[in-house]
CSV table of C-alpha atoms and ligand atoms in Angstrom, one decimal:
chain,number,residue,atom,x,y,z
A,178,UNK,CA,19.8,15.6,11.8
A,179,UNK,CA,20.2,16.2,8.1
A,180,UNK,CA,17.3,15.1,5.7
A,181,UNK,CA,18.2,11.5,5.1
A,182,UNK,CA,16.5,11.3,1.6
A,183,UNK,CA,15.5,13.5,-0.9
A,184,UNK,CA,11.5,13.8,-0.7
A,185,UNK,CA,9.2,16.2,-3.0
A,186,UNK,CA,10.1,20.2,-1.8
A,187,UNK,CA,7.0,21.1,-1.8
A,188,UNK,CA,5.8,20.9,2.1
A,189,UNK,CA,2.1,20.7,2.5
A,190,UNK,CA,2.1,22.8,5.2
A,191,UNK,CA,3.0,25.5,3.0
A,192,UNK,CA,0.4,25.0,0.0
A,193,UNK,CA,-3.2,23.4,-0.2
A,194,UNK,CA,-3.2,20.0,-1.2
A,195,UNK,CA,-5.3,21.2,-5.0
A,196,UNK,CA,-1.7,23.3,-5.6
A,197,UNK,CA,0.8,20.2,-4.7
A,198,UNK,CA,-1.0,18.2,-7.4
A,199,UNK,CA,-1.0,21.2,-9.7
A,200,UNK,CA,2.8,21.9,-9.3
A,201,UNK,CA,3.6,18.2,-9.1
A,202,UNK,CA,1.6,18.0,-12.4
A,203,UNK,CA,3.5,20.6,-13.7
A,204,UNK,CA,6.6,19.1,-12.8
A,205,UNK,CA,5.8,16.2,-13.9
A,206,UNK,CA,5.8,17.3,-17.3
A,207,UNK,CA,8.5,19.4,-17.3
A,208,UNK,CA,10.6,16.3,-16.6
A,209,UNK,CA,9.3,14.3,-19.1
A,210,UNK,CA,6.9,12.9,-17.5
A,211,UNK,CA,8.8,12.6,-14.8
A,212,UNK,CA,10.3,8.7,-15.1
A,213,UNK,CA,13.4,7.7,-12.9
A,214,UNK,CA,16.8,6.5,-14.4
A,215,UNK,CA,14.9,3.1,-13.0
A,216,UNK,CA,12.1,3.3,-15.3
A,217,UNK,CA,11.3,0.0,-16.7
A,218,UNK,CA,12.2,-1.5,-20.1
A,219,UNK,CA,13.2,1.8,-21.4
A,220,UNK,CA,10.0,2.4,-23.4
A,221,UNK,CA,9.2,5.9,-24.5
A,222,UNK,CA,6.9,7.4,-21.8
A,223,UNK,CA,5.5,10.2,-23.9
A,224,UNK,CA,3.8,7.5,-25.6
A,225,UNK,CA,1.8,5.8,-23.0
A,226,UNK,CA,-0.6,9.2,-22.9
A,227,UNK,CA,-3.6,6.7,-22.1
A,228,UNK,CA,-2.3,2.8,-21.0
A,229,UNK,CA,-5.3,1.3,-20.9
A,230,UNK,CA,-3.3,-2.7,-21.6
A,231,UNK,CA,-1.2,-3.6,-18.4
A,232,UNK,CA,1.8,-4.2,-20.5
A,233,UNK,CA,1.7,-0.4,-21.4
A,234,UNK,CA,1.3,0.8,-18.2
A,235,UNK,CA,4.4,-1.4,-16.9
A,236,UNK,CA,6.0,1.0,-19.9
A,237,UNK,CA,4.4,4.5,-18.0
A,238,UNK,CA,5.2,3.0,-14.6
A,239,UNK,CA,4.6,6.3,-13.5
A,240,UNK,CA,2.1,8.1,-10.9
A,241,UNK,CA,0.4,9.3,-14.2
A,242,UNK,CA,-1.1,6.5,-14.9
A,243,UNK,CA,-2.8,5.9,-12.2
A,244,UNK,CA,-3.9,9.6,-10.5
A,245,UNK,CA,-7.4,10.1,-9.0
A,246,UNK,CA,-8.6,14.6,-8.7
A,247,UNK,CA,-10.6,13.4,-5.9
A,248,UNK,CA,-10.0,15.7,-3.2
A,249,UNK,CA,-7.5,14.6,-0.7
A,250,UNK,CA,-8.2,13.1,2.4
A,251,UNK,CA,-6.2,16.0,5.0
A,252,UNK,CA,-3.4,15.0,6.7
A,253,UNK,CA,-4.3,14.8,9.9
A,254,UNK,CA,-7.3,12.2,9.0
A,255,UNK,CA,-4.6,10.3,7.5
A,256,UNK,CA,-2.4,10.6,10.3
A,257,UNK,CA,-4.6,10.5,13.2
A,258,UNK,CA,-7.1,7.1,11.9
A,259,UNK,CA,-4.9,4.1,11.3
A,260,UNK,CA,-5.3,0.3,12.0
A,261,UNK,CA,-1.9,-0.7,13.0
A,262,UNK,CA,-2.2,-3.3,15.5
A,263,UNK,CA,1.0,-3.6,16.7
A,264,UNK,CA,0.1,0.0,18.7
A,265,UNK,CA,-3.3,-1.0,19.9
A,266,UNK,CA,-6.7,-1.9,18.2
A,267,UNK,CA,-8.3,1.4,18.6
A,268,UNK,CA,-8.1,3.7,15.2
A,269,UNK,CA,-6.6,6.5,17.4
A,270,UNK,CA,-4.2,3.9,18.9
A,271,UNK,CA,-1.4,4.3,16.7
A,272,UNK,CA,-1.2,8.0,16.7
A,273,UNK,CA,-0.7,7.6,20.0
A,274,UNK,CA,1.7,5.1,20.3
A,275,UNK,CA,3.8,4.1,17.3
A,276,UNK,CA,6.5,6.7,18.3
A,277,UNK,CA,8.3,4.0,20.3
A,278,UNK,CA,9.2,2.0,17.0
A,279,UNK,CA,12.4,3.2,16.0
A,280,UNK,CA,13.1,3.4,12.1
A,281,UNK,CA,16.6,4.1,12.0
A,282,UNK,CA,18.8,2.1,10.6
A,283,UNK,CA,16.1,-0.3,9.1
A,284,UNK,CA,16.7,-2.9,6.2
A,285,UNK,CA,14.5,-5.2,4.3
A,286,UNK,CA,15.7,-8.9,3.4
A,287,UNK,CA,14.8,-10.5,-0.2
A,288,UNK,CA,15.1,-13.9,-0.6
A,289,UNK,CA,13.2,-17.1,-1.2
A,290,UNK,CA,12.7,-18.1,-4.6
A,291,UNK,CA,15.1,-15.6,-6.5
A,292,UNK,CA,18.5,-15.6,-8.2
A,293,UNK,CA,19.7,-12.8,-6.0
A,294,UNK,CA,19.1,-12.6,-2.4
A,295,UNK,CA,20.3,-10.1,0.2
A,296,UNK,CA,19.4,-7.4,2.2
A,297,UNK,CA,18.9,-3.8,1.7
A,298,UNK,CA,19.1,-0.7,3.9
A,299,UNK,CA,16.7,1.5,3.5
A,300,UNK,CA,19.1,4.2,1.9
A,301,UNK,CA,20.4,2.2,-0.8
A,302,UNK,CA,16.6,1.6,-1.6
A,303,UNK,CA,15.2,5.2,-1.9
A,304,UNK,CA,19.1,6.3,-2.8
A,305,UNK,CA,18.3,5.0,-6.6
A,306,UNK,CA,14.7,6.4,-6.7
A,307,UNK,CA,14.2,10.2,-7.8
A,308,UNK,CA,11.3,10.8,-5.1
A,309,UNK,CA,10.5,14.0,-6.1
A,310,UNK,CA,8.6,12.8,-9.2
A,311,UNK,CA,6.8,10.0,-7.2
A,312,UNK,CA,3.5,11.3,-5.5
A,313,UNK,CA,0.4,8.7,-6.3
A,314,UNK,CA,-2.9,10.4,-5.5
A,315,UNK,CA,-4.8,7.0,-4.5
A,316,UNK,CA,-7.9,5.9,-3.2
A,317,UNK,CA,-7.4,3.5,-0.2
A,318,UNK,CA,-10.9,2.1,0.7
A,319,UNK,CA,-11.4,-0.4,4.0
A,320,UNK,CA,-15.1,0.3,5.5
A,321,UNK,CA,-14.0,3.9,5.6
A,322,UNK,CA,-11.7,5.3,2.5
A,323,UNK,CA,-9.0,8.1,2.0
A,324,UNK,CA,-7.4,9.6,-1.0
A,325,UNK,CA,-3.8,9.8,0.1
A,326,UNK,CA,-0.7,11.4,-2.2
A,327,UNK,CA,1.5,8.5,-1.0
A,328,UNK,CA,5.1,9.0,-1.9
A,329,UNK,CA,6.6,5.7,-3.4
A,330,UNK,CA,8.0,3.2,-6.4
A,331,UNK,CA,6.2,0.4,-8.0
A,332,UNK,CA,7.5,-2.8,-5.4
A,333,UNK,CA,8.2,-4.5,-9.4
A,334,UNK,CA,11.5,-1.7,-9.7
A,335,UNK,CA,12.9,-3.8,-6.5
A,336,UNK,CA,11.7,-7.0,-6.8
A,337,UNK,CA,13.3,-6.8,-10.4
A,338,UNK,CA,16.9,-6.2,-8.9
A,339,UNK,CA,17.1,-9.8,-6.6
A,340,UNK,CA,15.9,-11.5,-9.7
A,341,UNK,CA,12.3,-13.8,-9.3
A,342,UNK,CA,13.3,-17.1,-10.2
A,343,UNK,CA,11.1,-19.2,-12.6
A,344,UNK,CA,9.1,-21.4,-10.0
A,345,UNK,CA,8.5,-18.2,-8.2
A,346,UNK,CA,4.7,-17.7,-7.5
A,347,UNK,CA,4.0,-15.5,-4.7
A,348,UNK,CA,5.5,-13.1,-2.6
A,349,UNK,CA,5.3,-13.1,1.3
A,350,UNK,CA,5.8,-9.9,3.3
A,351,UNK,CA,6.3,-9.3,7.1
A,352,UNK,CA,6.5,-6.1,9.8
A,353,UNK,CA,9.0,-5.8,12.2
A,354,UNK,CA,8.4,-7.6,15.4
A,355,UNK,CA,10.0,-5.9,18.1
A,356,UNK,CA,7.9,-6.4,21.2
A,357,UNK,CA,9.8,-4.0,23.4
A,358,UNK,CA,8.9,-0.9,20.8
A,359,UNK,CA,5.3,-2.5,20.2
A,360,UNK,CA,2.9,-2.4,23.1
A,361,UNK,CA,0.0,-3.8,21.0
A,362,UNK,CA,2.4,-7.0,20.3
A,363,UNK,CA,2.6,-7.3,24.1
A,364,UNK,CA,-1.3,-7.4,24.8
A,365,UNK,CA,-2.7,-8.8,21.5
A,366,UNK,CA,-1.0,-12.1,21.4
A,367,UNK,CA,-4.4,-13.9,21.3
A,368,UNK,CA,-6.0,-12.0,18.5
A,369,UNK,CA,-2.2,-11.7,15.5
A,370,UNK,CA,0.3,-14.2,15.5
A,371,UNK,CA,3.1,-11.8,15.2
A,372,UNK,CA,5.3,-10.6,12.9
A,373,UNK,CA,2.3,-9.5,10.6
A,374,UNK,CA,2.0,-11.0,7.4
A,375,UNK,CA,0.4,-10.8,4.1
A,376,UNK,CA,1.2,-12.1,0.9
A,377,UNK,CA,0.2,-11.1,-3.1
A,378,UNK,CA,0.2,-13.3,-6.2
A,379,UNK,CA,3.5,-12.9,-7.8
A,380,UNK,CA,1.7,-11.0,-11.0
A,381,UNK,CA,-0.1,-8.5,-8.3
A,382,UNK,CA,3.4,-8.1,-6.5
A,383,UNK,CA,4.6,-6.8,-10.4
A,384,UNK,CA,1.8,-4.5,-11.4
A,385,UNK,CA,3.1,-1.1,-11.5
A,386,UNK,CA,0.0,-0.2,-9.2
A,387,UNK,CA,1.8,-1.9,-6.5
A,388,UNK,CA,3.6,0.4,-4.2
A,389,UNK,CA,6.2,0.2,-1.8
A,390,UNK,CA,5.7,4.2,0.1
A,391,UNK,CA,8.0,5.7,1.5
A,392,UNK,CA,6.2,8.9,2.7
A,393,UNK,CA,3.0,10.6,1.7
A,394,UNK,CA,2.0,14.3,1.5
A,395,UNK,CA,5.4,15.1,0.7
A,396,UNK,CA,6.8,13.9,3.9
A,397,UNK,CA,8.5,10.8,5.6
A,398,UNK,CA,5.6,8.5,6.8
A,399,UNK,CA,4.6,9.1,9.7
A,400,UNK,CA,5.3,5.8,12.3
A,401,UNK,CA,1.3,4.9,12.7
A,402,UNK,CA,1.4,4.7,8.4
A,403,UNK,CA,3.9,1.7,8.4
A,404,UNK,CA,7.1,3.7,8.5
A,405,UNK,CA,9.8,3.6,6.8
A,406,UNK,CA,8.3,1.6,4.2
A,407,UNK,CA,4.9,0.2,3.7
A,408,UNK,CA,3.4,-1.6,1.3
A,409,UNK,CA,0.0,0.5,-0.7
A,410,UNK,CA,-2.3,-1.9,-3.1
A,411,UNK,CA,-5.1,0.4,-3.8
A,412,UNK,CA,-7.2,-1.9,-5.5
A,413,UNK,CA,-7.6,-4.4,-2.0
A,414,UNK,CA,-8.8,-3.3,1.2
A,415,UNK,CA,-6.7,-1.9,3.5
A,416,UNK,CA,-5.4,-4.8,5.5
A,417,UNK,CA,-2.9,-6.1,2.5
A,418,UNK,CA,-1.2,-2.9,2.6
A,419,UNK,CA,1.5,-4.1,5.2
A,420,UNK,CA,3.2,-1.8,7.1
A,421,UNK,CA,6.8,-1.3,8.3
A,422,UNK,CA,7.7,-4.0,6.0
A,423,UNK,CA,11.2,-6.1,6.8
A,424,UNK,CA,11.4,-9.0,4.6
A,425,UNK,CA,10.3,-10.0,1.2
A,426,UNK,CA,10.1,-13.6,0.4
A,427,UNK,CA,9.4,-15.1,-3.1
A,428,UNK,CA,7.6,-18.7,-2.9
A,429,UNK,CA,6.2,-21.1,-4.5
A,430,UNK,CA,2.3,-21.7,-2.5
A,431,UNK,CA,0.4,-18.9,-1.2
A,432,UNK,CA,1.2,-17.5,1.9
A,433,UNK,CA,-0.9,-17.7,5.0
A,434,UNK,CA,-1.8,-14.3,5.6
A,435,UNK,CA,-2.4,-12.6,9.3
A,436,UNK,CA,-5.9,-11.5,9.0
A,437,UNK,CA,-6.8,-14.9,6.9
A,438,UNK,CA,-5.5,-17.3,9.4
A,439,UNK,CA,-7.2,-15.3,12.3
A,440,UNK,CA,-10.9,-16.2,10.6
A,441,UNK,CA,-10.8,-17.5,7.0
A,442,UNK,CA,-14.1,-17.1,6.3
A,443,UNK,CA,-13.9,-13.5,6.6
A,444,UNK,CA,-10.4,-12.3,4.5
A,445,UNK,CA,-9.7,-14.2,2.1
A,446,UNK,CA,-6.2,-13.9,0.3
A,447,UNK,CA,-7.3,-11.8,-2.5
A,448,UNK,CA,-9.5,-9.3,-0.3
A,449,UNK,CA,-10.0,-7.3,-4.0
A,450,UNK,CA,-12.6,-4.4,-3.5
A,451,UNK,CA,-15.9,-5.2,-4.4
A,452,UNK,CA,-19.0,-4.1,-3.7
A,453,UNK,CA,-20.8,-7.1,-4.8
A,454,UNK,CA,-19.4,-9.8,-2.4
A,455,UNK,CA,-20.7,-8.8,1.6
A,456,UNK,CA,-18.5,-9.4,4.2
A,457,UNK,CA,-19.8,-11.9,6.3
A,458,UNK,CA,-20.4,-9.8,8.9
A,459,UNK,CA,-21.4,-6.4,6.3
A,460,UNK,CA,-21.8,-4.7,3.6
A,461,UNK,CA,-19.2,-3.9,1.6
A,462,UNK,CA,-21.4,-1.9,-0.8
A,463,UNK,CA,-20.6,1.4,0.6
A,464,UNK,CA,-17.7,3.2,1.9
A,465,UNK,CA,-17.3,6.2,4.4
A,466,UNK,CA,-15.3,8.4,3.0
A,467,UNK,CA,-12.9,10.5,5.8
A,468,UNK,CA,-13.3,12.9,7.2
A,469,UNK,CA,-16.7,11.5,8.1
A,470,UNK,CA,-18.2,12.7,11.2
A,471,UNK,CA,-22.1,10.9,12.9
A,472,UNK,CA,-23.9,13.8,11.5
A,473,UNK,CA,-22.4,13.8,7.9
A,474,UNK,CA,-21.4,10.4,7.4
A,475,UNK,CA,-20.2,11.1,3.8
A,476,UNK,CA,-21.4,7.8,2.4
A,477,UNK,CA,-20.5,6.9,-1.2
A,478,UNK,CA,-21.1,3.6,-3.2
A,479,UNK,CA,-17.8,1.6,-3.2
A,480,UNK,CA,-16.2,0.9,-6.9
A,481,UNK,CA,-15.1,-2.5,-8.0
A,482,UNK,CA,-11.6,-2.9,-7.6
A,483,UNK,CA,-11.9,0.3,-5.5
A,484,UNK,CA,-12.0,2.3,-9.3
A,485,UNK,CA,-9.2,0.9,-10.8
A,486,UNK,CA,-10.4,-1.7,-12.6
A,487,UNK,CA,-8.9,-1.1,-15.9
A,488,UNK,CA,-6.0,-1.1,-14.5
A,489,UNK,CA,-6.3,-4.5,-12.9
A,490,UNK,CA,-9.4,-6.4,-14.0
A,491,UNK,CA,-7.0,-8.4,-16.3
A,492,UNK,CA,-5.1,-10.3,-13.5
A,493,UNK,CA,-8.8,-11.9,-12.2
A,494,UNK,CA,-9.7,-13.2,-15.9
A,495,UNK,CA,-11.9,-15.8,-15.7
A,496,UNK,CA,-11.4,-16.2,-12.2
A,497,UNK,CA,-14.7,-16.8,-9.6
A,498,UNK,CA,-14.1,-13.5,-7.3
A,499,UNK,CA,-16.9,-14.9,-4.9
A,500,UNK,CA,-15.2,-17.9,-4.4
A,501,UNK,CA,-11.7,-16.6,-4.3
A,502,UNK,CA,-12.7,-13.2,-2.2
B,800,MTE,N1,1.9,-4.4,10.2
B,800,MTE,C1,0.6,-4.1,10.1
B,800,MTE,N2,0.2,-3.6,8.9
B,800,MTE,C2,-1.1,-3.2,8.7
B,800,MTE,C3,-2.0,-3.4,9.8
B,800,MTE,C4,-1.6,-3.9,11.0
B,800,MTE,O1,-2.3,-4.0,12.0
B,800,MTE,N3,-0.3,-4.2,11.1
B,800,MTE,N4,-3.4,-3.0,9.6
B,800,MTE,C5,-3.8,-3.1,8.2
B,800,MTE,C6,-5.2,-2.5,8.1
B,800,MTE,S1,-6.4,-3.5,8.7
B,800,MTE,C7,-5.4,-1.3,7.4
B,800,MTE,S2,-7.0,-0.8,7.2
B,800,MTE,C8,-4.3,-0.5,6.9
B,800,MTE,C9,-4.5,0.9,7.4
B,800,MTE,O2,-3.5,1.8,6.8
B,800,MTE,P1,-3.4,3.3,7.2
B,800,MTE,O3,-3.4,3.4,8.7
B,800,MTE,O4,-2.2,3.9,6.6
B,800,MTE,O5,-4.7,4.0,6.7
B,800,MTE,O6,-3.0,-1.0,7.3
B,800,MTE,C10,-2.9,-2.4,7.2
B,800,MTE,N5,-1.5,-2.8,7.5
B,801,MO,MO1,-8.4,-2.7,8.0
């Protein structure tokens, strides 16, 4: 079958990860930093050298903004250790079993509280994003962390097109549910009540940090990372970064979330990384960082908002992050 979207050329398989940052760097300048037709606002890029404001980096948009030179996390750790319960509970689970979700055709549906609802297959989505300037080197931290080139578009660039209305506060998301392709949604029913959901604040649905990925190393995702499309908020732990995503819904109250109405006093709807504010159950000071094995554990601290706190600390202003964890 022909190559249904255009993804970065560069195949990892052919290069080390260090030279597909180097060359996407380099390609990134070369194309001017590398900003889509779908940039926002149409704000010089070249400017926004170092956004440290979130209305400037809204103007950059861009992977640049936001890049980490930590060294990546290899593919196959990244494909092989997933939490994707719809395949099982075990971190090897998915690997195993996510190829029985098929992908193809697959649309998302917007609607709720905007001016524009409908429904979009996944070609017309990536069909208006130039991928091959769109690798974010992020840091994705749960109890273990990765840094992951995730292939993707800020969620804001297609949000914007269905038009948020004005009483629009939140934004729910939710996985496929297809019980047949799913063997975990078969055996779990006591633990998720399926489709899985999670939900952002409106202004953390719009920050340019949050992703919708569509592949990562170069490459389609694979099934076990939430393909076709997933959602990637590097600043929360793991869980809010939905997978296989098929509708979008803009409301006005926050949404219950899957892992919040399963036991509330452990996720809370914000989940933001930080190492001050335990887990009930543990601490949430330090991180494992993969690949991690018994004998080198490969232990570092955990950052607040998982390191990219000037890029978000503004959207939790004044705001009690032990309370609202
Ligand atoms: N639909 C769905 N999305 C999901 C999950 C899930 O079980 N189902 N698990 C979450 C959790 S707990 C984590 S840690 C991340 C893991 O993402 P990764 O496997 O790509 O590292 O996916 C999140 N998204
Ligand atoms: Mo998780």
């Amino acid at each position: 079958m022909a190559k249904r979207y255009q993804y970065p050329s560069i195949a990892s398989s052919e290069i080390t990860p260090e030279a597909v940052y180097l060359n996407r760097r380099q390609l990134m300048s070369a194309a001017g930093l590398g900003l889509s037709a779908l940039a926002l606002g149409g704000t010089n890029p070249a400017r926004a050298n170092a956004p440290d404001t979130r209305r400037e980096l809204a103007a950059a948009a861009g992977p640049e903004a936001f890049q980490t030179d930590e060294k990546l996390t290899p593919y196959g750790d990244v494909s092989g250790y997933n939490n994707f319960y719809e395949f099982g509970t075990d971190k090897s689970d998915p690997a195993r079993n996510a190829h029985t979700m098929t992908t193809d055709p697959w649309s998302v549906e917007v609607g709720g509280l905007v001016n524009k609802p409908g429904k979009l297959y996944l070609e017309d989505i990536l069909g208006s994003f130039d991928l091959e300037e769109r690798t974010y080197r992020l840091r994705c931290v749960e109890a273990w962390s990765m840094v992951i080139p995730w292939v993707g578009f800020p969620l804001a660039d297609l949000l914007q097109r269905f038009e948020p209305g004005s009483d629009a506060k939140f934004v729910e998301f939710r996985t496929l549910y297809r019980p047949d392709e799913m063997s975990g949604t078969r055996s779990l029913t006591s633990i998720i009540d399926w489709p899985y959901r999670e939900g952002l604040r409106l202004d953390e649905a719009m920050h340019p940090l949050t992703l919708l990925a569509v592949g990562l190393y170069g490459k389609t995702l694979p099934n076990q990372n939430g393909a076709p499309l997933r959602l990637v908020v590097p600043w929360k732990y793991g869980f809010k970064s939905i997978k296989s995503i098929v509708s979008i819904n803009l409301v006005d109250r926050q949404p219950a979330t899957s892992w919040q109405t399963l036991a509330p006093r452990e996720y809370g709807f914000y989940s933001n990384v930080n190492p001050e504010v335990d887990h009930p159950r543990w601490s949430q000071r330090y991180e494992r960082r993969l690949p991690s094995t018994l004998f080198s554990p490969n232990r570092i601290a955990t950052r607040m908002f998982n390191g990219y706190e000037a890029q978000v600390a503004e959207l939790y202003q004044g705001m009690d992050l032990r309370k609202y964890y």
